[in-house]
């Protein structure tokens, strides 16, 4: 997969359109930009991800013609931007090849006759995306940032604030550092999961003032009524899939295809025996390696497929309460759907 991340819009570069040169993009021009870009006819396999003035184009490298298709799509987008009297900031435009293969790929892509830089890692919308989807560098950065925040709060507030107040401060100021987009970037490697859970354990010890090595991690969090990160990740992913099934949240249908229920009696009996509902997400039969099997999409599909008919038929609020329940979490752990992190 090739991901090209573009910091899209700089100031207008032409006066002929009636927009003063160097002016700030207003609401009208911004809407014109969004409408024009989304109307571009891209090649099959290409898609655009837009957030404000940031644009990311993705394309699957599945043939020798893919590079030419990518270049043609970039040229189309560039011409569209020029027609709006806008310009790309080429110095901030990069491209990245994401592949789990050990073979290094290298291609050449240009924008406005300027070659783009290929990067192994790119920080997009606050998440460090590497070329293997391991998120190791992002895990390291987030862990260091959280530890610094915990240290600052400990030096300034821990002596003076009551325990419940200090606990609320930690969950309000430190946990969001971890929880931002964690359903997407939660690391697939256990060593990285242990790293971030250790930071949570360190904060829990400071808040509870219990430093005994015999105290288990989950027990320590239960005392504070906290949840480990691996549990929160599973809950968030199940909520995200529910929104996708209810068509209130967009997810790529190629990644999360729904298997249509078969009308044969044998298939219906098999679903009942296997405790499978009628909104099963398709799972890949074979994964090339263990990393691919533990990535976000694979985990989300397995968690959703493990639910029963009654649960998926619930309204969102009742579904959310069910997913947050201890019984659901324990059941998922017993079935091996959630990897318990021991720290």
mmCIF file of C-alpha atoms in Angstrom:
data_model
loop_
_atom_site.group_PDB
_atom_site.id
_atom_site.type_symbol
_atom_site.label_atom_id
_atom_site.label_comp_id
_atom_site.label_asym_id
_atom_site.label_seq_id
_atom_site.Cartn_x
_atom_site.Cartn_y
_atom_site.Cartn_z
ATOM 1 C CA UNK A 1 0.000 0.000 0.000
ATOM 2 C CA UNK A 2 1.251 3.480 -0.841
ATOM 3 C CA UNK A 3 0.231 6.414 1.281
ATOM 4 C CA UNK A 4 1.028 9.926 0.196
ATOM 5 C CA UNK A 5 0.419 12.508 2.889
ATOM 6 C CA UNK A 6 -0.028 16.077 1.727
ATOM 7 C CA UNK A 7 -0.257 19.227 3.785
ATOM 8 C CA UNK A 8 -2.479 20.523 1.107
ATOM 9 C CA UNK A 9 -3.233 24.155 1.023
ATOM 10 C CA UNK A 10 -0.939 27.134 1.047
ATOM 11 C CA UNK A 11 -2.029 30.698 0.252
ATOM 12 C CA UNK A 12 -3.639 31.484 -3.116
ATOM 13 C CA UNK A 13 -1.114 31.959 -5.917
ATOM 14 C CA UNK A 14 -3.195 33.708 -8.550
ATOM 15 C CA UNK A 15 -5.092 36.969 -8.704
ATOM 16 C CA UNK A 16 -7.079 36.067 -11.816
ATOM 17 C CA UNK A 17 -9.673 34.148 -9.810
ATOM 18 C CA UNK A 18 -10.637 37.246 -7.838
ATOM 19 C CA UNK A 19 -9.014 35.995 -4.608
ATOM 20 C CA UNK A 20 -6.339 38.418 -3.334
ATOM 21 C CA UNK A 21 -2.887 36.886 -3.277
ATOM 22 C CA UNK A 22 -1.701 35.901 0.206
ATOM 23 C CA UNK A 23 -5.177 36.026 1.747
ATOM 24 C CA UNK A 24 -6.410 33.483 4.269
ATOM 25 C CA UNK A 25 -8.709 30.749 2.974
ATOM 26 C CA UNK A 26 -12.258 31.661 3.936
ATOM 27 C CA UNK A 27 -15.263 29.380 4.436
ATOM 28 C CA UNK A 28 -16.495 29.812 0.844
ATOM 29 C CA UNK A 29 -13.133 28.974 -0.710
ATOM 30 C CA UNK A 30 -12.649 26.085 1.699
ATOM 31 C CA UNK A 31 -16.001 24.551 0.718
ATOM 32 C CA UNK A 32 -15.127 25.019 -2.942
ATOM 33 C CA UNK A 33 -11.869 23.176 -2.339
ATOM 34 C CA UNK A 34 -13.623 20.260 -0.594
ATOM 35 C CA UNK A 35 -16.292 19.958 -3.304
ATOM 36 C CA UNK A 36 -13.796 20.144 -6.143
ATOM 37 C CA UNK A 37 -11.390 17.579 -4.683
ATOM 38 C CA UNK A 38 -14.080 15.034 -3.826
ATOM 39 C CA UNK A 39 -15.426 15.219 -7.391
ATOM 40 C CA UNK A 40 -12.109 14.137 -8.933
ATOM 41 C CA UNK A 41 -12.350 10.820 -10.764
ATOM 42 C CA UNK A 42 -9.427 8.772 -9.474
ATOM 43 C CA UNK A 43 -8.206 5.424 -10.725
ATOM 44 C CA UNK A 44 -9.551 2.190 -9.270
ATOM 45 C CA UNK A 45 -7.857 1.451 -5.972
ATOM 46 C CA UNK A 46 -7.167 5.082 -5.101
ATOM 47 C CA UNK A 47 -9.003 6.934 -2.378
ATOM 48 C CA UNK A 48 -8.698 10.285 -0.634
ATOM 49 C CA UNK A 49 -8.764 10.944 3.095
ATOM 50 C CA UNK A 50 -9.557 14.571 3.877
ATOM 51 C CA UNK A 51 -9.330 16.340 7.213
ATOM 52 C CA UNK A 52 -9.564 20.147 7.047
ATOM 53 C CA UNK A 53 -6.707 21.188 4.721
ATOM 54 C CA UNK A 54 -4.817 17.881 5.103
ATOM 55 C CA UNK A 55 -5.108 15.311 2.363
ATOM 56 C CA UNK A 56 -3.893 11.726 2.196
ATOM 57 C CA UNK A 57 -4.215 9.608 -0.930
ATOM 58 C CA UNK A 58 -3.951 5.824 -0.666
ATOM 59 C CA UNK A 59 -3.407 3.340 -3.443
ATOM 60 C CA UNK A 60 -2.740 -0.402 -3.447
ATOM 61 C CA UNK A 61 0.408 -1.437 -5.316
ATOM 62 C CA UNK A 62 -0.979 -4.566 -6.945
ATOM 63 C CA UNK A 63 0.415 -4.272 -10.467
ATOM 64 C CA UNK A 64 3.198 -2.696 -12.514
ATOM 65 C CA UNK A 65 0.796 -0.018 -13.731
ATOM 66 C CA UNK A 66 0.056 1.137 -10.194
ATOM 67 C CA UNK A 67 2.876 3.697 -10.180
ATOM 68 C CA UNK A 68 1.579 5.278 -13.400
ATOM 69 C CA UNK A 69 -1.942 5.355 -11.963
ATOM 70 C CA UNK A 70 -0.670 7.036 -8.800
ATOM 71 C CA UNK A 71 1.181 9.669 -10.805
ATOM 72 C CA UNK A 72 -1.889 10.320 -12.966
ATOM 73 C CA UNK A 73 -4.069 10.739 -9.868
ATOM 74 C CA UNK A 74 -1.602 13.183 -8.327
ATOM 75 C CA UNK A 75 -1.551 15.184 -11.549
ATOM 76 C CA UNK A 76 -5.369 15.324 -11.558
ATOM 77 C CA UNK A 77 -5.441 16.566 -7.974
ATOM 78 C CA UNK A 78 -2.731 19.130 -8.714
ATOM 79 C CA UNK A 79 -4.662 20.511 -11.707
ATOM 80 C CA UNK A 80 -7.812 20.713 -9.598
ATOM 81 C CA UNK A 81 -5.997 22.671 -6.900
ATOM 82 C CA UNK A 82 -4.537 25.048 -9.491
ATOM 83 C CA UNK A 83 -8.008 25.716 -10.896
ATOM 84 C CA UNK A 84 -9.002 27.029 -7.456
ATOM 85 C CA UNK A 85 -5.994 29.393 -7.407
ATOM 86 C CA UNK A 86 -4.464 27.379 -4.572
ATOM 87 C CA UNK A 87 -1.154 25.569 -4.275
ATOM 88 C CA UNK A 88 0.328 22.572 -2.537
ATOM 89 C CA UNK A 89 3.133 23.110 -0.073
ATOM 90 C CA UNK A 90 5.426 20.679 -1.863
ATOM 91 C CA UNK A 91 8.046 20.762 0.899
ATOM 92 C CA UNK A 92 5.542 19.162 3.287
ATOM 93 C CA UNK A 93 4.280 16.559 0.829
ATOM 94 C CA UNK A 94 5.729 13.076 1.338
ATOM 95 C CA UNK A 95 4.945 9.559 0.249
ATOM 96 C CA UNK A 96 5.295 6.337 2.153
ATOM 97 C CA UNK A 97 5.210 2.675 1.147
ATOM 98 C CA UNK A 98 3.535 0.508 3.765
ATOM 99 C CA UNK A 99 4.201 -3.195 3.386
ATOM 100 C CA UNK A 100 4.701 -6.168 5.694
ATOM 101 C CA UNK A 101 7.009 -7.759 3.153
ATOM 102 C CA UNK A 102 10.737 -7.922 3.816
ATOM 103 C CA UNK A 103 11.398 -6.735 0.253
ATOM 104 C CA UNK A 104 12.081 -3.008 0.105
ATOM 105 C CA UNK A 105 10.135 -1.195 -2.608
ATOM 106 C CA UNK A 106 11.190 2.073 -4.128
ATOM 107 C CA UNK A 107 9.248 4.160 -6.615
ATOM 108 C CA UNK A 108 9.515 7.700 -7.956
ATOM 109 C CA UNK A 109 6.623 10.159 -7.625
ATOM 110 C CA UNK A 110 6.567 13.866 -8.456
ATOM 111 C CA UNK A 111 4.273 16.783 -7.739
ATOM 112 C CA UNK A 112 4.355 19.852 -9.988
ATOM 113 C CA UNK A 113 7.536 18.478 -11.604
ATOM 114 C CA UNK A 114 9.192 18.233 -8.183
ATOM 115 C CA UNK A 115 10.193 14.838 -6.866
ATOM 116 C CA UNK A 116 8.541 13.885 -3.580
ATOM 117 C CA UNK A 117 10.532 12.526 -0.661
ATOM 118 C CA UNK A 118 9.947 8.932 0.378
ATOM 119 C CA UNK A 119 9.787 8.488 4.157
ATOM 120 C CA UNK A 120 9.773 5.425 6.397
ATOM 121 C CA UNK A 121 7.641 7.140 9.010
ATOM 122 C CA UNK A 122 5.231 10.070 8.980
ATOM 123 C CA UNK A 123 3.286 11.807 11.712
ATOM 124 C CA UNK A 124 -0.263 12.120 10.405
ATOM 125 C CA UNK A 125 -2.980 13.688 12.544
ATOM 126 C CA UNK A 126 -0.933 13.114 15.687
ATOM 127 C CA UNK A 127 -0.043 9.447 15.058
ATOM 128 C CA UNK A 128 3.408 8.290 13.939
ATOM 129 C CA UNK A 129 2.694 5.857 11.092
ATOM 130 C CA UNK A 130 5.637 3.615 10.198
ATOM 131 C CA UNK A 131 6.037 1.450 7.115
ATOM 132 C CA UNK A 132 5.194 -1.791 8.994
ATOM 133 C CA UNK A 133 2.245 -0.572 11.070
ATOM 134 C CA UNK A 134 4.090 -1.481 14.289
ATOM 135 C CA UNK A 135 3.661 2.012 15.802
ATOM 136 C CA UNK A 136 6.764 1.410 17.938
ATOM 137 C CA UNK A 137 8.019 4.983 17.642
ATOM 138 C CA UNK A 138 4.575 6.354 18.411
ATOM 139 C CA UNK A 139 4.379 4.116 21.481
ATOM 140 C CA UNK A 140 7.761 5.382 22.667
ATOM 141 C CA UNK A 141 6.831 9.024 22.124
ATOM 142 C CA UNK A 142 3.469 8.712 23.858
ATOM 143 C CA UNK A 143 4.965 6.812 26.798
ATOM 144 C CA UNK A 144 7.669 9.443 27.338
ATOM 145 C CA UNK A 145 5.121 12.254 27.098
ATOM 146 C CA UNK A 146 2.826 10.546 29.620
ATOM 147 C CA UNK A 147 5.685 9.901 32.070
ATOM 148 C CA UNK A 148 6.734 13.540 31.861
ATOM 149 C CA UNK A 149 3.172 14.640 32.592
ATOM 150 C CA UNK A 150 2.900 12.228 35.530
ATOM 151 C CA UNK A 151 6.226 13.471 36.922
ATOM 152 C CA UNK A 152 5.154 17.105 36.675
ATOM 153 C CA UNK A 153 1.819 16.414 38.387
ATOM 154 C CA UNK A 154 3.551 14.354 41.071
ATOM 155 C CA UNK A 155 6.004 17.145 41.895
ATOM 156 C CA UNK A 156 3.370 19.882 42.006
ATOM 157 C CA UNK A 157 0.097 18.331 43.203
ATOM 158 C CA UNK A 158 0.569 14.914 44.789
ATOM 159 C CA UNK A 159 1.555 16.253 48.212
ATOM 160 C CA UNK A 160 -1.393 18.611 48.447
ATOM 161 C CA UNK A 161 -4.290 17.039 46.566
ATOM 162 C CA UNK A 162 -6.503 14.339 48.141
ATOM 163 C CA UNK A 163 -6.239 10.890 46.602
ATOM 164 C CA UNK A 164 -9.543 11.058 44.716
ATOM 165 C CA UNK A 165 -8.695 14.501 43.333
ATOM 166 C CA UNK A 166 -5.227 13.403 42.202
ATOM 167 C CA UNK A 167 -6.775 10.318 40.580
ATOM 168 C CA UNK A 168 -9.210 12.514 38.661
ATOM 169 C CA UNK A 169 -6.366 14.778 37.532
ATOM 170 C CA UNK A 170 -4.370 11.802 36.226
ATOM 171 C CA UNK A 171 -7.314 10.341 34.310
ATOM 172 C CA UNK A 172 -8.177 13.763 32.898
ATOM 173 C CA UNK A 173 -4.711 14.947 31.852
ATOM 174 C CA UNK A 174 -2.612 11.800 31.327
ATOM 175 C CA UNK A 175 -4.996 9.148 29.995
ATOM 176 C CA UNK A 176 -6.003 11.199 26.924
ATOM 177 C CA UNK A 177 -2.351 11.099 25.837
ATOM 178 C CA UNK A 178 -2.701 7.323 25.487
ATOM 179 C CA UNK A 179 -6.314 7.139 24.407
ATOM 180 C CA UNK A 180 -6.105 9.496 21.436
ATOM 181 C CA UNK A 181 -6.842 7.244 18.411
ATOM 182 C CA UNK A 182 -5.644 4.212 20.388
ATOM 183 C CA UNK A 183 -8.166 1.930 18.672
ATOM 184 C CA UNK A 184 -6.129 2.480 15.497
ATOM 185 C CA UNK A 185 -2.533 2.574 16.743
ATOM 186 C CA UNK A 186 -2.534 0.179 19.729
ATOM 187 C CA UNK A 187 0.758 -1.671 19.118
ATOM 188 C CA UNK A 188 0.633 -5.255 17.809
ATOM 189 C CA UNK A 189 3.854 -6.263 19.577
ATOM 190 C CA UNK A 190 3.575 -7.318 23.215
ATOM 191 C CA UNK A 191 6.768 -5.510 24.243
ATOM 192 C CA UNK A 192 5.262 -2.179 23.177
ATOM 193 C CA UNK A 193 1.981 -2.968 24.950
ATOM 194 C CA UNK A 194 3.894 -3.722 28.148
ATOM 195 C CA UNK A 195 5.699 -0.385 27.815
ATOM 196 C CA UNK A 196 2.533 1.707 27.867
ATOM 197 C CA UNK A 197 0.786 -0.428 30.486
ATOM 198 C CA UNK A 198 3.789 0.058 32.774
ATOM 199 C CA UNK A 199 3.256 3.797 32.627
ATOM 200 C CA UNK A 200 -0.357 3.302 33.698
ATOM 201 C CA UNK A 201 0.838 1.023 36.505
ATOM 202 C CA UNK A 202 3.325 3.672 37.641
ATOM 203 C CA UNK A 203 0.555 6.280 37.772
ATOM 204 C CA UNK A 204 -1.729 3.880 39.667
ATOM 205 C CA UNK A 205 0.939 3.271 42.296
ATOM 206 C CA UNK A 206 1.411 6.989 42.842
ATOM 207 C CA UNK A 207 -2.318 7.616 43.141
ATOM 208 C CA UNK A 208 -3.065 4.652 45.430
ATOM 209 C CA UNK A 209 0.212 4.976 47.356
ATOM 210 C CA UNK A 210 0.622 1.183 47.093
ATOM 211 C CA UNK A 211 4.079 0.113 45.948
ATOM 212 C CA UNK A 212 4.075 -3.568 46.882
ATOM 213 C CA UNK A 213 5.480 -5.760 44.116
ATOM 214 C CA UNK A 214 3.058 -8.523 45.115
ATOM 215 C CA UNK A 215 0.043 -6.432 44.129
ATOM 216 C CA UNK A 216 -1.197 -7.511 40.696
ATOM 217 C CA UNK A 217 -1.693 -4.934 37.967
ATOM 218 C CA UNK A 218 -5.400 -5.622 37.442
ATOM 219 C CA UNK A 219 -6.023 -5.626 41.201
ATOM 220 C CA UNK A 220 -4.285 -2.276 41.532
ATOM 221 C CA UNK A 221 -6.461 -0.766 38.814
ATOM 222 C CA UNK A 222 -9.627 -2.251 40.337
ATOM 223 C CA UNK A 223 -8.863 -0.411 43.576
ATOM 224 C CA UNK A 224 -8.877 2.880 41.650
ATOM 225 C CA UNK A 225 -11.752 1.859 39.370
ATOM 226 C CA UNK A 226 -9.461 2.232 36.352
ATOM 227 C CA UNK A 227 -9.387 0.049 33.245
ATOM 228 C CA UNK A 228 -6.204 -1.285 31.640
ATOM 229 C CA UNK A 229 -5.500 0.071 28.197
ATOM 230 C CA UNK A 230 -5.911 -3.307 26.488
ATOM 231 C CA UNK A 231 -9.492 -3.465 27.778
ATOM 232 C CA UNK A 232 -10.295 0.083 26.676
ATOM 233 C CA UNK A 233 -8.923 -0.683 23.210
ATOM 234 C CA UNK A 234 -11.221 -3.691 22.830
ATOM 235 C CA UNK A 235 -14.243 -1.674 23.971
ATOM 236 C CA UNK A 236 -13.505 1.200 21.611
ATOM 237 C CA UNK A 237 -13.036 -1.141 18.663
ATOM 238 C CA UNK A 238 -16.342 -2.886 19.341
ATOM 239 C CA UNK A 239 -18.114 0.474 19.527
ATOM 240 C CA UNK A 240 -16.482 1.557 16.278
ATOM 241 C CA UNK A 241 -17.642 -1.584 14.451
ATOM 242 C CA UNK A 242 -21.174 -1.107 15.810
ATOM 243 C CA UNK A 243 -21.253 2.402 14.355
ATOM 244 C CA UNK A 244 -19.987 1.006 11.063
ATOM 245 C CA UNK A 245 -22.711 -1.663 10.958
ATOM 246 C CA UNK A 246 -25.351 0.967 11.816
ATOM 247 C CA UNK A 247 -23.965 3.226 9.052
ATOM 248 C CA UNK A 248 -23.187 6.096 11.436
ATOM 249 C CA UNK A 249 -19.417 5.823 10.950
ATOM 250 C CA UNK A 250 -17.375 5.246 7.815
ATOM 251 C CA UNK A 251 -14.880 2.407 7.574
ATOM 252 C CA UNK A 252 -13.380 0.977 4.361
ATOM 253 C CA UNK A 253 -15.725 -1.715 3.084
ATOM 254 C CA UNK A 254 -12.823 -3.559 1.467
ATOM 255 C CA UNK A 255 -11.297 -4.003 4.914
ATOM 256 C CA UNK A 256 -14.552 -4.832 6.740
ATOM 257 C CA UNK A 257 -16.737 -6.714 4.230
ATOM 258 C CA UNK A 258 -19.940 -8.227 5.617
ATOM 259 C CA UNK A 259 -20.646 -11.826 4.606
ATOM 260 C CA UNK A 260 -24.258 -12.025 3.392
ATOM 261 C CA UNK A 261 -26.230 -14.672 5.312
ATOM 262 C CA UNK A 262 -26.912 -17.835 3.358
ATOM 263 C CA UNK A 263 -30.489 -19.017 2.945
ATOM 264 C CA UNK A 264 -29.642 -22.734 3.108
ATOM 265 C CA UNK A 265 -30.798 -24.621 6.181
ATOM 266 C CA UNK A 266 -27.368 -26.167 6.660
ATOM 267 C CA UNK A 267 -25.696 -22.753 6.818
ATOM 268 C CA UNK A 268 -28.331 -21.462 9.221
ATOM 269 C CA UNK A 269 -27.871 -24.481 11.514
ATOM 270 C CA UNK A 270 -24.104 -24.045 11.332
ATOM 271 C CA UNK A 271 -24.418 -20.432 12.412
ATOM 272 C CA UNK A 272 -26.578 -21.461 15.379
ATOM 273 C CA UNK A 273 -24.155 -24.203 16.420
ATOM 274 C CA UNK A 274 -21.177 -21.865 16.126
ATOM 275 C CA UNK A 275 -23.089 -19.056 17.865
ATOM 276 C CA UNK A 276 -22.581 -16.740 14.901
ATOM 277 C CA UNK A 277 -24.864 -13.842 14.041
ATOM 278 C CA UNK A 278 -25.961 -12.581 10.610
ATOM 279 C CA UNK A 279 -23.554 -9.629 10.372
ATOM 280 C CA UNK A 280 -20.342 -11.624 10.289
ATOM 281 C CA UNK A 281 -17.312 -9.702 9.030
ATOM 282 C CA UNK A 282 -15.161 -11.650 6.629
ATOM 283 C CA UNK A 283 -11.911 -12.970 8.077
ATOM 284 C CA UNK A 284 -8.862 -13.795 6.003
ATOM 285 C CA UNK A 285 -8.207 -17.508 6.082
ATOM 286 C CA UNK A 286 -4.433 -17.145 5.893
ATOM 287 C CA UNK A 287 -2.170 -14.404 7.181
ATOM 288 C CA UNK A 288 1.327 -14.048 5.865
ATOM 289 C CA UNK A 289 2.811 -13.482 9.321
ATOM 290 C CA UNK A 290 1.892 -13.000 12.951
ATOM 291 C CA UNK A 291 2.101 -9.213 12.668
ATOM 292 C CA UNK A 292 -0.664 -9.067 10.069
ATOM 293 C CA UNK A 293 -2.846 -11.300 12.217
ATOM 294 C CA UNK A 294 -2.495 -8.942 15.207
ATOM 295 C CA UNK A 295 -3.158 -5.664 13.393
ATOM 296 C CA UNK A 296 -6.127 -3.449 14.181
ATOM 297 C CA UNK A 297 -8.509 -4.648 11.456
ATOM 298 C CA UNK A 298 -8.015 -8.352 12.223
ATOM 299 C CA UNK A 299 -8.634 -7.803 15.925
ATOM 300 C CA UNK A 300 -11.762 -5.765 15.242
ATOM 301 C CA UNK A 301 -13.250 -8.422 12.962
ATOM 302 C CA UNK A 302 -12.637 -11.212 15.478
ATOM 303 C CA UNK A 303 -14.119 -9.242 18.376
ATOM 304 C CA UNK A 304 -17.254 -8.384 16.424
ATOM 305 C CA UNK A 305 -17.767 -11.916 15.104
ATOM 306 C CA UNK A 306 -17.629 -13.273 18.660
ATOM 307 C CA UNK A 307 -20.773 -11.385 19.731
ATOM 308 C CA UNK A 308 -24.214 -12.987 19.768
ATOM 309 C CA UNK A 309 -27.430 -11.992 17.996
ATOM 310 C CA UNK A 310 -28.944 -10.380 21.079
ATOM 311 C CA UNK A 311 -25.960 -8.094 21.629
ATOM 312 C CA UNK A 312 -25.628 -6.813 18.073
ATOM 313 C CA UNK A 313 -29.392 -6.151 17.896
ATOM 314 C CA UNK A 314 -29.280 -3.794 20.893
ATOM 315 C CA UNK A 315 -29.594 -0.062 20.525
ATOM 316 C CA UNK A 316 -26.322 1.806 20.756
ATOM 317 C CA UNK A 317 -26.685 2.914 24.390
ATOM 318 C CA UNK A 318 -27.626 -0.575 25.597
ATOM 319 C CA UNK A 319 -24.935 -2.088 23.383
ATOM 320 C CA UNK A 320 -22.380 0.248 24.932
ATOM 321 C CA UNK A 321 -23.370 -0.784 28.469
ATOM 322 C CA UNK A 322 -23.116 -4.432 27.454
ATOM 323 C CA UNK A 323 -19.664 -3.974 25.946
ATOM 324 C CA UNK A 324 -18.453 -2.088 29.038
ATOM 325 C CA UNK A 325 -19.640 -4.848 31.368
ATOM 326 C CA UNK A 326 -17.201 -7.035 33.279
ATOM 327 C CA UNK A 327 -18.957 -10.168 32.025
ATOM 328 C CA UNK A 328 -18.328 -9.305 28.371
ATOM 329 C CA UNK A 329 -14.694 -8.474 29.070
ATOM 330 C CA UNK A 330 -14.128 -11.712 31.002
ATOM 331 C CA UNK A 331 -15.784 -13.759 28.255
ATOM 332 C CA UNK A 332 -13.550 -12.183 25.588
ATOM 333 C CA UNK A 333 -10.450 -12.866 27.661
ATOM 334 C CA UNK A 334 -11.423 -16.504 28.232
ATOM 335 C CA UNK A 335 -11.928 -17.025 24.502
ATOM 336 C CA UNK A 336 -8.512 -15.540 23.745
ATOM 337 C CA UNK A 337 -9.931 -12.539 21.862
ATOM 338 C CA UNK A 338 -8.195 -10.018 24.128
ATOM 339 C CA UNK A 339 -4.514 -10.420 24.906
ATOM 340 C CA UNK A 340 -4.046 -9.763 28.616
ATOM 341 C CA UNK A 341 -0.898 -7.723 29.274
ATOM 342 C CA UNK A 342 0.979 -8.693 32.429
ATOM 343 C CA UNK A 343 3.216 -5.989 33.878
#
